[in-house]
Amino acid sequence: MCRWAAYIGTPIFIEELMFDPCHSLIKQCKQAEECKTAINADGFGLAWYLEKAEPGLYRDVYPAWSDPNLKSVATQIRSGLFLAHVRASTGSAISRNNCHPFAVENWSFMHNGQMGGFESFRKKADMLISDELYQFRKGATDSEVLFLLAMGNGLRGNPKQALIRAVYELQHMSAVYGAGPAMRLSAAFSDGNTLYAVRYASDNHAPSLYYRRNSSGSGWEVVSEPLDLHKDDWKEVQNGELCCFNQNEVLIEEFSVE
Amino acid sequence: MCRWAAYIGTPIFIEELMFDPCHSLIKQCKQAEECKTAINADGFGLAWYLEKAEPGLYRDVYPAWSDPNLKSVATQIRSGLFLAHVRASTGSAISRNNCHPFAVENWSFMHNGQMGGFESFRKKADMLISDELYQFRKGATDSEVLFLLAMGNGLRGNPKQALIRAVYELQHMSAVYGAGPAMRLSAAFSDGNTLYAVRYASDNHAPSLYYRRNSSGSGWEVVSEPLDLHKDDWKEVQNGELCCFNQNEVLIEEFSVE
Amino acid sequence: MCRWAAYIGTPIFIEELMFDPCHSLIKQCKQAEECKTAINADGFGLAWYLEKAEPGLYRDVYPAWSDPNLKSVATQIRSGLFLAHVRASTGSAISRNNCHPFAVENWSFMHNGQMGGFESFRKKADMLISDELYQFRKGATDSEVLFLLAMGNGLRGNPKQALIRAVYELQHMSAVYGAGPAMRLSAAFSDGNTLYAVRYASDNHAPSLYYRRNSSGSGWEVVSEPLDLHKDDWKEVQNGELCCFNQNEVLIEEFSVE
Amino acid sequence: MCRWAAYIGTPIFIEELMFDPCHSLIKQCKQAEECKTAINADGFGLAWYLEKAEPGLYRDVYPAWSDPNLKSVATQIRSGLFLAHVRASTGSAISRNNCHPFAVENWSFMHNGQMGGFESFRKKADMLISDELYQFRKGATDSEVLFLLAMGNGLRGNPKQALIRAVYELQHMSAVYGAGPAMRLSAAFSDGNTLYAVRYASDNHAPSLYYRRNSSGSGWEVVSEPLDLHKDDWKEVQNGELCCFNQNEVLIEEFSVE
């Protein structure tokens, strides 16, 4: 499994979300509370939006807690929209291209979850990636495939439908060729304007997902698990919900995969 | 491009081939002479056979000249069959899984060359990999695909025919979907008993390949470029030749791709 | 803190100690039982003796559990004397030169413990290193200093006295310039013939240290914590004891620091 | 040797200096023209000033040309004052703490040059570092020592005198304990407001140093070698000169070491 955290709102220093809270993403590297794996030390990544359409992307294979470069980038960069992730590998190699977030053009995507028996149908999954997008298939994770399938399905035009279809395709493959549970996911993605977060599982065990308006009121914090343990201001996203955050509002829609 | 060197014979310390000669593979990282790229600093790798059927495999993304771990391994390990490679990327990412040699079971494979416009048909190439072998497709190089196609074509049973067929398949793809030159390669591979080396190009420009009986007479040195510059005891392999080395003999066969 | 394991005896594959046991050193990276830090993922290292006087040395900054290079080296190399270590940093940077074991000529050394307030007197400690040995001071750990001071004190001639004196020097510095507890250590070191292990603390809390004759009877396993949990064949070394192992025997001496 | 480039002026994207020019710092990794080493692939580093007093610092051990993280950071961050460096080691290990720039509080420092026979007097040099600053001595380079000695000599109060004294101390040590040439350097450093650059050698062979007002007129480019080859608008700094740049002006002073 993995842990992640994202922010949209008035620009803040990335460290304010990633490092400073008492149960920050960095703490969750060693002691995640609502995750199958307490330890998430198989790499990390950061995607942040500033002036350009494409996000910056910084990913590496070390545990996030000890990387001075990450600390420096997070301490210095103020951004109004960013995605941060710490990884626990579910089988694929420890390499930068297997770390999240993934980025294509102005889109970024990160994921926590599993697709049962993925390695058994990875080839079939890879084959579903469109010819135009295959150049972006650089690693071997299920997460990267999910993202590229959603891009190919029209993430730019209709994010919800595009992702529903991608989830359906992979869930179906898992059911036929893989192993249960077919699909469990919480994911966050963005086009640089809106931050999306989704929680879904083919069974009853969707990975955790929460959000809240941050304490200063400057924006939304969207997280795998609360950055301060068990405080009442965190709202839990339900299994089968997609949240669309802009600077000030959130719209919650049903995310239903037949 | 890249540079490589291999050995088969009575066991020697790996450093005797990789580090010690005056124009060793390590020197060729900075100053290759017969290569498009003088600098080969996008990673390195070593596969060596000892007691087990599968080779040891040590690959990393640093320039080979400065890695103390590589020096230690090469200094300490005495092997009768090993493959060593230093990489100059032709486009795919710098990551361990894109470094050579590649290894599957008891087979190891390394490569220097190019398949014109590979990124244009990488998806088609990946799709040719058999279902059983797809689990070993971990990176994004043309080299890894060539190896896995050859494995799927029966490298174990008939190495020459298996590789000819794999080269043909990719050369054809390059001609149809890619860009010229379609195929230029020098490669070395082994099952742990025999060392194979091949030189081939679809045009007249096959990457260089040489071999000789080493100075102590203990075995064969098979190299991209001579480890001591322009000495007469190096024999040049011709375009369209496959060499099969065992401890004491070499058999040279025609390697003809229609 | 850190965890370590060492072996001396008839040559075995390094993996038999480092990877295979049910509570192997690799498992202790994530779940150490007798250690202040359950997680030891700030790097690892291996020193092994084969044909040469100097050991091979392989150290890197990744968590040991996910490094395929380490797995390969441990799987392939059979050695009759080796030291393996996984690190949890007590303050100094994550870098190869701060990983254990350290090696100078034919000596290797690894350590688990602390010297209270070391960063306060690091300069003074560095100044104690002899001029001849300062070239080997490459990092910033207390462990490396302890080793180099012992070397300078005559580790080659009288290991026990040399180390006692080095421990005394640093313990005294900690008492005067640092902070309590002044000195807690378990360490293993070797000249390529004998394996030494010592357990000592200036208070009552010496880091754990055990040894046993391995199940096949081929040699001694000397460890921070038992490789199978709480089995009766592990003997605990007491605070203030130095063990000297050769292939078949162990001599235990008092290790007393005034 | 090494190569470096710095900027002060109206904020620009870091890539505009580091990546875009036809003979950018990235190109100089493989093909430096005015340097003993054409190849500078033993790591890189970037220090940049934004909102905080301390600079951001991003250093790594890979060749700069292939690191996607560096590309991302340089592409995304707009800064009015930054220092960038690519390294060719003169002996010390390849590690992040041996890469430039170095940073202490609001000061950053990078260097190209040599102090003859440094390893022979590294201990003496380390011992000159003040007790208060020794915590910042993390690596083993001559460059880091020079910086820390200058800091200790009052870089904050009188940069020129502080650095002159540090250069004198180390040059003297080299003359007595090391080997010729005693001191050759070009260096750049900053407190976050002013950019300093100095060129000096104890003989006639000071490493190259140039500067110019950039083409848009937004600020000063200060470099080891011109970013476009041999264009007339680059002014060469003389041996024994210290330049002090602010946003719009440059003051050149004599840098005389007795």
Short mmCIF file of N, CA and C in Angstrom, two decimals, chain B residues 78-200:
data_model
loop_
_atom_site.label_atom_id
_atom_site.label_comp_id
_atom_site.label_asym_id
_atom_site.label_seq_id
_atom_site.Cartn_x
_atom_site.Cartn_y
_atom_site.Cartn_z
N ARG B 78 36.00 -14.09 -8.47
CA ARG B 78 36.69 -14.81 -9.53
C ARG B 78 35.66 -15.67 -10.24
N SER B 79 35.53 -15.48 -11.55
CA SER B 79 34.51 -16.22 -12.29
C SER B 79 35.06 -16.69 -13.62
N GLY B 80 34.54 -17.79 -14.11
CA GLY B 80 34.95 -18.33 -15.39
C GLY B 80 34.06 -17.89 -16.54
N LEU B 81 33.05 -17.09 -16.25
CA LEU B 81 32.15 -16.63 -17.30
C LEU B 81 31.40 -15.41 -16.80
N PHE B 82 31.66 -14.28 -17.40
CA PHE B 82 30.95 -13.07 -16.97
C PHE B 82 30.80 -12.08 -18.12
N LEU B 83 29.80 -11.23 -17.96
CA LEU B 83 29.45 -10.20 -18.95
C LEU B 83 29.45 -8.85 -18.24
N ALA B 84 30.08 -7.86 -18.81
CA ALA B 84 30.15 -6.52 -18.21
C ALA B 84 29.77 -5.47 -19.25
N HIS B 85 29.08 -4.43 -18.82
CA HIS B 85 28.51 -3.48 -19.78
C HIS B 85 28.50 -2.08 -19.19
N VAL B 86 28.80 -1.09 -20.00
CA VAL B 86 28.63 0.31 -19.59
C VAL B 86 27.73 0.98 -20.63
N ARG B 87 26.82 1.78 -20.15
CA ARG B 87 25.69 2.22 -20.96
C ARG B 87 25.76 3.69 -21.38
N ALA B 88 25.36 3.94 -22.61
CA ALA B 88 25.00 5.30 -23.07
C ALA B 88 23.57 5.16 -23.56
N SER B 89 22.65 5.81 -22.89
CA SER B 89 21.23 5.64 -23.22
C SER B 89 20.91 6.18 -24.61
N THR B 90 20.08 5.43 -25.35
CA THR B 90 19.59 5.95 -26.63
C THR B 90 18.17 6.46 -26.48
N GLY B 91 17.79 6.85 -25.28
CA GLY B 91 16.46 7.44 -25.10
C GLY B 91 15.72 7.00 -23.86
N SER B 92 15.82 5.74 -23.50
CA SER B 92 15.04 5.33 -22.33
C SER B 92 15.72 5.81 -21.04
N ALA B 93 14.92 5.79 -19.99
CA ALA B 93 15.34 6.40 -18.73
C ALA B 93 16.58 5.75 -18.15
N ILE B 94 17.22 6.51 -17.27
CA ILE B 94 18.36 5.99 -16.52
C ILE B 94 17.78 5.28 -15.31
N SER B 95 17.73 3.99 -15.34
CA SER B 95 17.24 3.23 -14.19
C SER B 95 17.90 1.86 -14.22
N ARG B 96 17.96 1.20 -13.09
CA ARG B 96 18.62 -0.10 -13.03
C ARG B 96 18.02 -1.09 -14.02
N ASN B 97 16.70 -1.04 -14.16
CA ASN B 97 16.06 -2.01 -15.04
C ASN B 97 16.29 -1.72 -16.52
N ASN B 98 16.88 -0.57 -16.81
CA ASN B 98 17.26 -0.28 -18.19
C ASN B 98 18.74 -0.48 -18.44
N CYS B 99 19.45 -0.97 -17.42
CA CYS B 99 20.87 -1.28 -17.57
C CYS B 99 21.03 -2.73 -18.00
N HIS B 100 22.13 -3.00 -18.68
CA HIS B 100 22.48 -4.35 -19.09
C HIS B 100 23.56 -4.86 -18.14
N PRO B 101 23.77 -6.19 -18.06
CA PRO B 101 23.01 -7.23 -18.73
C PRO B 101 21.62 -7.44 -18.14
N PHE B 102 20.78 -8.12 -18.93
CA PHE B 102 19.51 -8.60 -18.44
C PHE B 102 19.69 -10.08 -18.11
N ALA B 103 18.88 -10.56 -17.18
CA ALA B 103 19.02 -11.97 -16.81
C ALA B 103 17.65 -12.58 -16.58
N VAL B 104 17.45 -13.76 -17.16
CA VAL B 104 16.25 -14.55 -16.91
C VAL B 104 16.69 -15.98 -16.70
N GLU B 105 16.37 -16.51 -15.52
CA GLU B 105 16.82 -17.85 -15.15
C GLU B 105 18.34 -17.94 -15.32
N ASN B 106 18.81 -18.90 -16.10
CA ASN B 106 20.26 -19.04 -16.24
C ASN B 106 20.82 -18.22 -17.40
N TRP B 107 19.97 -17.48 -18.13
CA TRP B 107 20.44 -16.71 -19.28
C TRP B 107 20.75 -15.27 -18.90
N SER B 108 21.80 -14.76 -19.54
CA SER B 108 22.12 -13.34 -19.42
C SER B 108 22.37 -12.78 -20.82
N PHE B 109 22.16 -11.47 -20.97
CA PHE B 109 22.19 -10.87 -22.32
C PHE B 109 22.57 -9.42 -22.21
N MET B 110 23.50 -9.00 -23.09
CA MET B 110 23.78 -7.56 -23.17
C MET B 110 23.96 -7.17 -24.61
N HIS B 111 23.91 -5.88 -24.86
CA HIS B 111 23.67 -5.44 -26.22
C HIS B 111 24.25 -4.05 -26.42
N ASN B 112 24.74 -3.81 -27.61
CA ASN B 112 25.13 -2.48 -28.03
C ASN B 112 24.56 -2.28 -29.41
N GLY B 113 23.79 -1.22 -29.58
CA GLY B 113 23.24 -1.03 -30.91
C GLY B 113 21.99 -0.19 -30.87
N GLN B 114 21.23 -0.27 -31.93
CA GLN B 114 20.01 0.50 -32.01
C GLN B 114 19.04 -0.16 -32.98
N MET B 115 17.77 0.12 -32.71
CA MET B 115 16.69 -0.32 -33.61
C MET B 115 15.96 0.95 -33.99
N GLY B 116 16.11 1.36 -35.24
CA GLY B 116 15.69 2.70 -35.63
C GLY B 116 14.25 3.04 -35.28
N GLY B 117 14.10 4.14 -34.53
CA GLY B 117 12.76 4.62 -34.20
C GLY B 117 12.04 3.73 -33.21
N PHE B 118 12.77 3.05 -32.36
CA PHE B 118 12.17 2.05 -31.46
C PHE B 118 10.99 2.58 -30.67
N GLU B 119 11.10 3.80 -30.20
CA GLU B 119 10.03 4.33 -29.35
C GLU B 119 8.70 4.39 -30.11
N SER B 120 8.77 4.47 -31.44
CA SER B 120 7.54 4.49 -32.25
C SER B 120 6.83 3.15 -32.26
N PHE B 121 7.59 2.08 -32.06
CA PHE B 121 6.93 0.77 -32.12
C PHE B 121 7.17 -0.05 -30.86
N ARG B 122 7.53 0.62 -29.77
CA ARG B 122 7.81 -0.08 -28.53
C ARG B 122 6.59 -0.90 -28.10
N LYS B 123 5.40 -0.33 -28.25
CA LYS B 123 4.21 -1.07 -27.83
C LYS B 123 4.07 -2.35 -28.65
N LYS B 124 4.20 -2.26 -29.92
CA LYS B 124 4.10 -3.46 -30.76
C LYS B 124 5.18 -4.48 -30.37
N ALA B 125 6.34 -3.99 -30.11
CA ALA B 125 7.43 -4.88 -29.72
C ALA B 125 7.11 -5.56 -28.39
N ASP B 126 6.65 -4.78 -27.41
CA ASP B 126 6.29 -5.36 -26.12
C ASP B 126 5.23 -6.45 -26.30
N MET B 127 4.31 -6.22 -27.21
CA MET B 127 3.23 -7.17 -27.39
C MET B 127 3.68 -8.49 -27.98
N LEU B 128 4.83 -8.49 -28.59
CA LEU B 128 5.36 -9.75 -29.12
C LEU B 128 5.93 -10.66 -28.03
N ILE B 129 6.23 -10.07 -26.89
CA ILE B 129 6.80 -10.87 -25.80
C ILE B 129 5.75 -11.89 -25.34
N SER B 130 6.16 -13.11 -25.14
CA SER B 130 5.18 -14.15 -24.76
C SER B 130 4.59 -13.84 -23.39
N ASP B 131 3.41 -14.36 -23.16
CA ASP B 131 2.74 -14.16 -21.88
C ASP B 131 3.61 -14.66 -20.72
N GLU B 132 4.27 -15.77 -20.94
CA GLU B 132 5.05 -16.37 -19.84
C GLU B 132 6.26 -15.51 -19.49
N LEU B 133 6.79 -14.83 -20.50
CA LEU B 133 8.02 -14.06 -20.27
C LEU B 133 7.74 -12.60 -19.94
N TYR B 134 6.52 -12.13 -20.07
CA TYR B 134 6.23 -10.71 -19.86
C TYR B 134 6.59 -10.24 -18.45
N GLN B 135 6.53 -11.15 -17.50
CA GLN B 135 6.89 -10.80 -16.12
C GLN B 135 8.34 -10.29 -16.03
N PHE B 136 9.15 -10.63 -17.02
CA PHE B 136 10.55 -10.20 -17.01
C PHE B 136 10.76 -8.89 -17.74
N ARG B 137 9.74 -8.35 -18.35
CA ARG B 137 9.81 -7.07 -19.05
C ARG B 137 9.66 -5.99 -17.97
N LYS B 138 10.79 -5.45 -17.50
CA LYS B 138 10.74 -4.52 -16.38
C LYS B 138 11.10 -3.10 -16.75
N GLY B 139 11.73 -2.93 -17.89
CA GLY B 139 12.16 -1.60 -18.29
C GLY B 139 11.52 -1.18 -19.59
N ALA B 140 12.22 -0.33 -20.33
CA ALA B 140 11.68 0.18 -21.59
C ALA B 140 12.69 0.15 -22.72
N THR B 141 13.74 -0.66 -22.59
CA THR B 141 14.77 -0.67 -23.64
C THR B 141 14.44 -1.62 -24.76
N ASP B 142 14.99 -1.32 -25.93
CA ASP B 142 14.90 -2.23 -27.07
C ASP B 142 15.72 -3.51 -26.76
N SER B 143 16.77 -3.36 -26.02
CA SER B 143 17.65 -4.49 -25.71
C SER B 143 16.91 -5.57 -24.92
N GLU B 144 16.17 -5.16 -23.93
CA GLU B 144 15.44 -6.12 -23.09
C GLU B 144 14.39 -6.86 -23.94
N VAL B 145 13.75 -6.15 -24.86
CA VAL B 145 12.77 -6.79 -25.73
C VAL B 145 13.44 -7.83 -26.63
N LEU B 146 14.56 -7.44 -27.21
CA LEU B 146 15.27 -8.38 -28.09
C LEU B 146 15.59 -9.67 -27.34
N PHE B 147 16.05 -9.54 -26.13
CA PHE B 147 16.39 -10.70 -25.30
C PHE B 147 15.15 -11.55 -25.03
N LEU B 148 14.06 -10.90 -24.64
CA LEU B 148 12.86 -11.66 -24.27
C LEU B 148 12.21 -12.30 -25.50
N LEU B 149 12.28 -11.65 -26.65
CA LEU B 149 11.78 -12.28 -27.87
C LEU B 149 12.63 -13.49 -28.22
N ALA B 150 13.93 -13.37 -28.09
CA ALA B 150 14.80 -14.51 -28.37
C ALA B 150 14.51 -15.65 -27.40
N MET B 151 14.32 -15.34 -26.15
CA MET B 151 13.96 -16.37 -25.16
C MET B 151 12.67 -17.06 -25.58
N GLY B 152 11.70 -16.27 -25.96
CA GLY B 152 10.42 -16.84 -26.35
C GLY B 152 10.50 -17.64 -27.64
N ASN B 153 11.47 -17.28 -28.47
CA ASN B 153 11.65 -18.00 -29.73
C ASN B 153 12.46 -19.28 -29.56
N GLY B 154 12.85 -19.60 -28.34
CA GLY B 154 13.57 -20.86 -28.14
C GLY B 154 15.07 -20.71 -28.00
N LEU B 155 15.49 -19.66 -27.30
CA LEU B 155 16.93 -19.45 -27.10
C LEU B 155 17.55 -20.69 -26.44
N ARG B 156 16.79 -21.30 -25.57
CA ARG B 156 17.32 -22.46 -24.87
C ARG B 156 17.63 -23.62 -25.82
N GLY B 157 16.81 -23.76 -26.84
CA GLY B 157 16.97 -24.90 -27.73
C GLY B 157 17.92 -24.64 -28.88
N ASN B 158 17.73 -23.52 -29.52
CA ASN B 158 18.56 -23.19 -30.68
C ASN B 158 18.85 -21.70 -30.66
N PRO B 159 19.91 -21.33 -29.98
CA PRO B 159 20.17 -19.91 -29.78
C PRO B 159 20.25 -19.11 -31.08
N LYS B 160 20.91 -19.66 -32.07
CA LYS B 160 21.08 -18.88 -33.29
C LYS B 160 19.74 -18.59 -33.95
N GLN B 161 18.97 -19.62 -34.14
CA GLN B 161 17.68 -19.41 -34.82
C GLN B 161 16.74 -18.54 -34.00
N ALA B 162 16.78 -18.71 -32.71
CA ALA B 162 15.91 -17.91 -31.86
C ALA B 162 16.26 -16.43 -31.96
N LEU B 163 17.53 -16.14 -31.96
CA LEU B 163 17.94 -14.74 -32.04
C LEU B 163 17.73 -14.19 -33.44
N ILE B 164 18.00 -15.00 -34.45
CA ILE B 164 17.75 -14.54 -35.83
C ILE B 164 16.30 -14.12 -35.99
N ARG B 165 15.44 -14.94 -35.46
CA ARG B 165 14.01 -14.64 -35.60
C ARG B 165 13.63 -13.37 -34.86
N ALA B 166 14.20 -13.19 -33.66
CA ALA B 166 13.91 -11.99 -32.88
C ALA B 166 14.44 -10.74 -33.57
N VAL B 167 15.63 -10.85 -34.09
CA VAL B 167 16.22 -9.72 -34.81
C VAL B 167 15.37 -9.40 -36.04
N TYR B 168 14.96 -10.45 -36.73
CA TYR B 168 14.11 -10.23 -37.91
C TYR B 168 12.82 -9.51 -37.55
N GLU B 169 12.18 -9.97 -36.48
CA GLU B 169 10.90 -9.37 -36.09
C GLU B 169 11.05 -7.88 -35.78
N LEU B 170 12.10 -7.54 -35.05
CA LEU B 170 12.28 -6.14 -34.68
C LEU B 170 12.80 -5.30 -35.85
N GLN B 171 13.63 -5.90 -36.65
CA GLN B 171 14.14 -5.18 -37.83
C GLN B 171 12.97 -4.85 -38.77
N HIS B 172 12.08 -5.81 -38.90
CA HIS B 172 10.91 -5.61 -39.77
C HIS B 172 10.02 -4.50 -39.22
N MET B 173 9.82 -4.53 -37.93
CA MET B 173 9.01 -3.48 -37.29
C MET B 173 9.63 -2.11 -37.50
N SER B 174 10.93 -2.06 -37.36
CA SER B 174 11.60 -0.77 -37.54
C SER B 174 11.43 -0.27 -38.96
N ALA B 175 11.53 -1.20 -39.91
CA ALA B 175 11.39 -0.81 -41.32
C ALA B 175 9.99 -0.29 -41.62
N VAL B 176 9.00 -0.89 -41.00
CA VAL B 176 7.61 -0.51 -41.27
C VAL B 176 7.17 0.68 -40.43
N TYR B 177 7.50 0.68 -39.14
CA TYR B 177 6.95 1.67 -38.22
C TYR B 177 7.96 2.66 -37.70
N GLY B 178 9.23 2.34 -37.85
CA GLY B 178 10.25 3.14 -37.20
C GLY B 178 10.97 4.04 -38.17
N ALA B 179 12.29 4.04 -38.02
CA ALA B 179 13.11 4.88 -38.89
C ALA B 179 14.43 4.16 -39.10
N GLY B 180 15.11 4.49 -40.20
CA GLY B 180 16.39 3.85 -40.45
C GLY B 180 17.46 4.41 -39.54
N PRO B 181 18.56 3.71 -39.32
CA PRO B 181 18.77 2.34 -39.75
C PRO B 181 17.97 1.35 -38.91
N ALA B 182 17.47 0.33 -39.56
CA ALA B 182 16.54 -0.56 -38.87
C ALA B 182 17.19 -1.32 -37.74
N MET B 183 18.37 -1.89 -37.98
CA MET B 183 18.95 -2.75 -36.96
C MET B 183 20.46 -2.73 -37.05
N ARG B 184 21.09 -2.37 -35.95
CA ARG B 184 22.55 -2.48 -35.82
C ARG B 184 22.83 -3.03 -34.44
N LEU B 185 23.56 -4.13 -34.39
CA LEU B 185 23.80 -4.68 -33.05
C LEU B 185 25.11 -5.46 -32.93
N SER B 186 25.65 -5.37 -31.74
CA SER B 186 26.60 -6.38 -31.28
C SER B 186 26.09 -6.79 -29.90
N ALA B 187 26.03 -8.06 -29.67
CA ALA B 187 25.45 -8.56 -28.42
C ALA B 187 26.24 -9.74 -27.92
N ALA B 188 26.17 -9.96 -26.62
CA ALA B 188 26.75 -11.16 -26.02
C ALA B 188 25.72 -11.76 -25.09
N PHE B 189 25.67 -13.08 -25.03
CA PHE B 189 24.72 -13.72 -24.14
C PHE B 189 25.23 -15.11 -23.77
N SER B 190 24.65 -15.64 -22.71
CA SER B 190 25.16 -16.90 -22.20
C SER B 190 24.09 -17.64 -21.42
N ASP B 191 24.23 -18.96 -21.41
CA ASP B 191 23.36 -19.80 -20.59
C ASP B 191 24.13 -20.33 -19.37
N GLY B 192 25.31 -19.82 -19.18
CA GLY B 192 26.12 -20.28 -18.06
C GLY B 192 27.17 -21.30 -18.47
N ASN B 193 27.06 -21.81 -19.69
CA ASN B 193 28.04 -22.78 -20.20
C ASN B 193 28.78 -22.25 -21.41
N THR B 194 28.03 -21.72 -22.34
CA THR B 194 28.60 -21.19 -23.57
C THR B 194 28.46 -19.67 -23.58
N LEU B 195 29.42 -19.01 -24.15
CA LEU B 195 29.32 -17.56 -24.35
C LEU B 195 29.10 -17.32 -25.83
N TYR B 196 28.04 -16.62 -26.17
CA TYR B 196 27.73 -16.29 -27.56
C TYR B 196 27.99 -14.80 -27.78
N ALA B 197 28.44 -14.47 -28.96
CA ALA B 197 28.59 -13.07 -29.34
C ALA B 197 28.22 -12.94 -30.82
N VAL B 198 27.51 -11.88 -31.12
CA VAL B 198 27.02 -11.73 -32.49
C VAL B 198 27.20 -10.30 -32.95
N ARG B 199 27.48 -10.17 -34.23
CA ARG B 199 27.60 -8.84 -34.84
C ARG B 199 26.75 -8.82 -36.10
N TYR B 200 25.88 -7.82 -36.17
CA TYR B 200 24.95 -7.79 -37.31
C TYR B 200 24.43 -6.39 -37.51
#
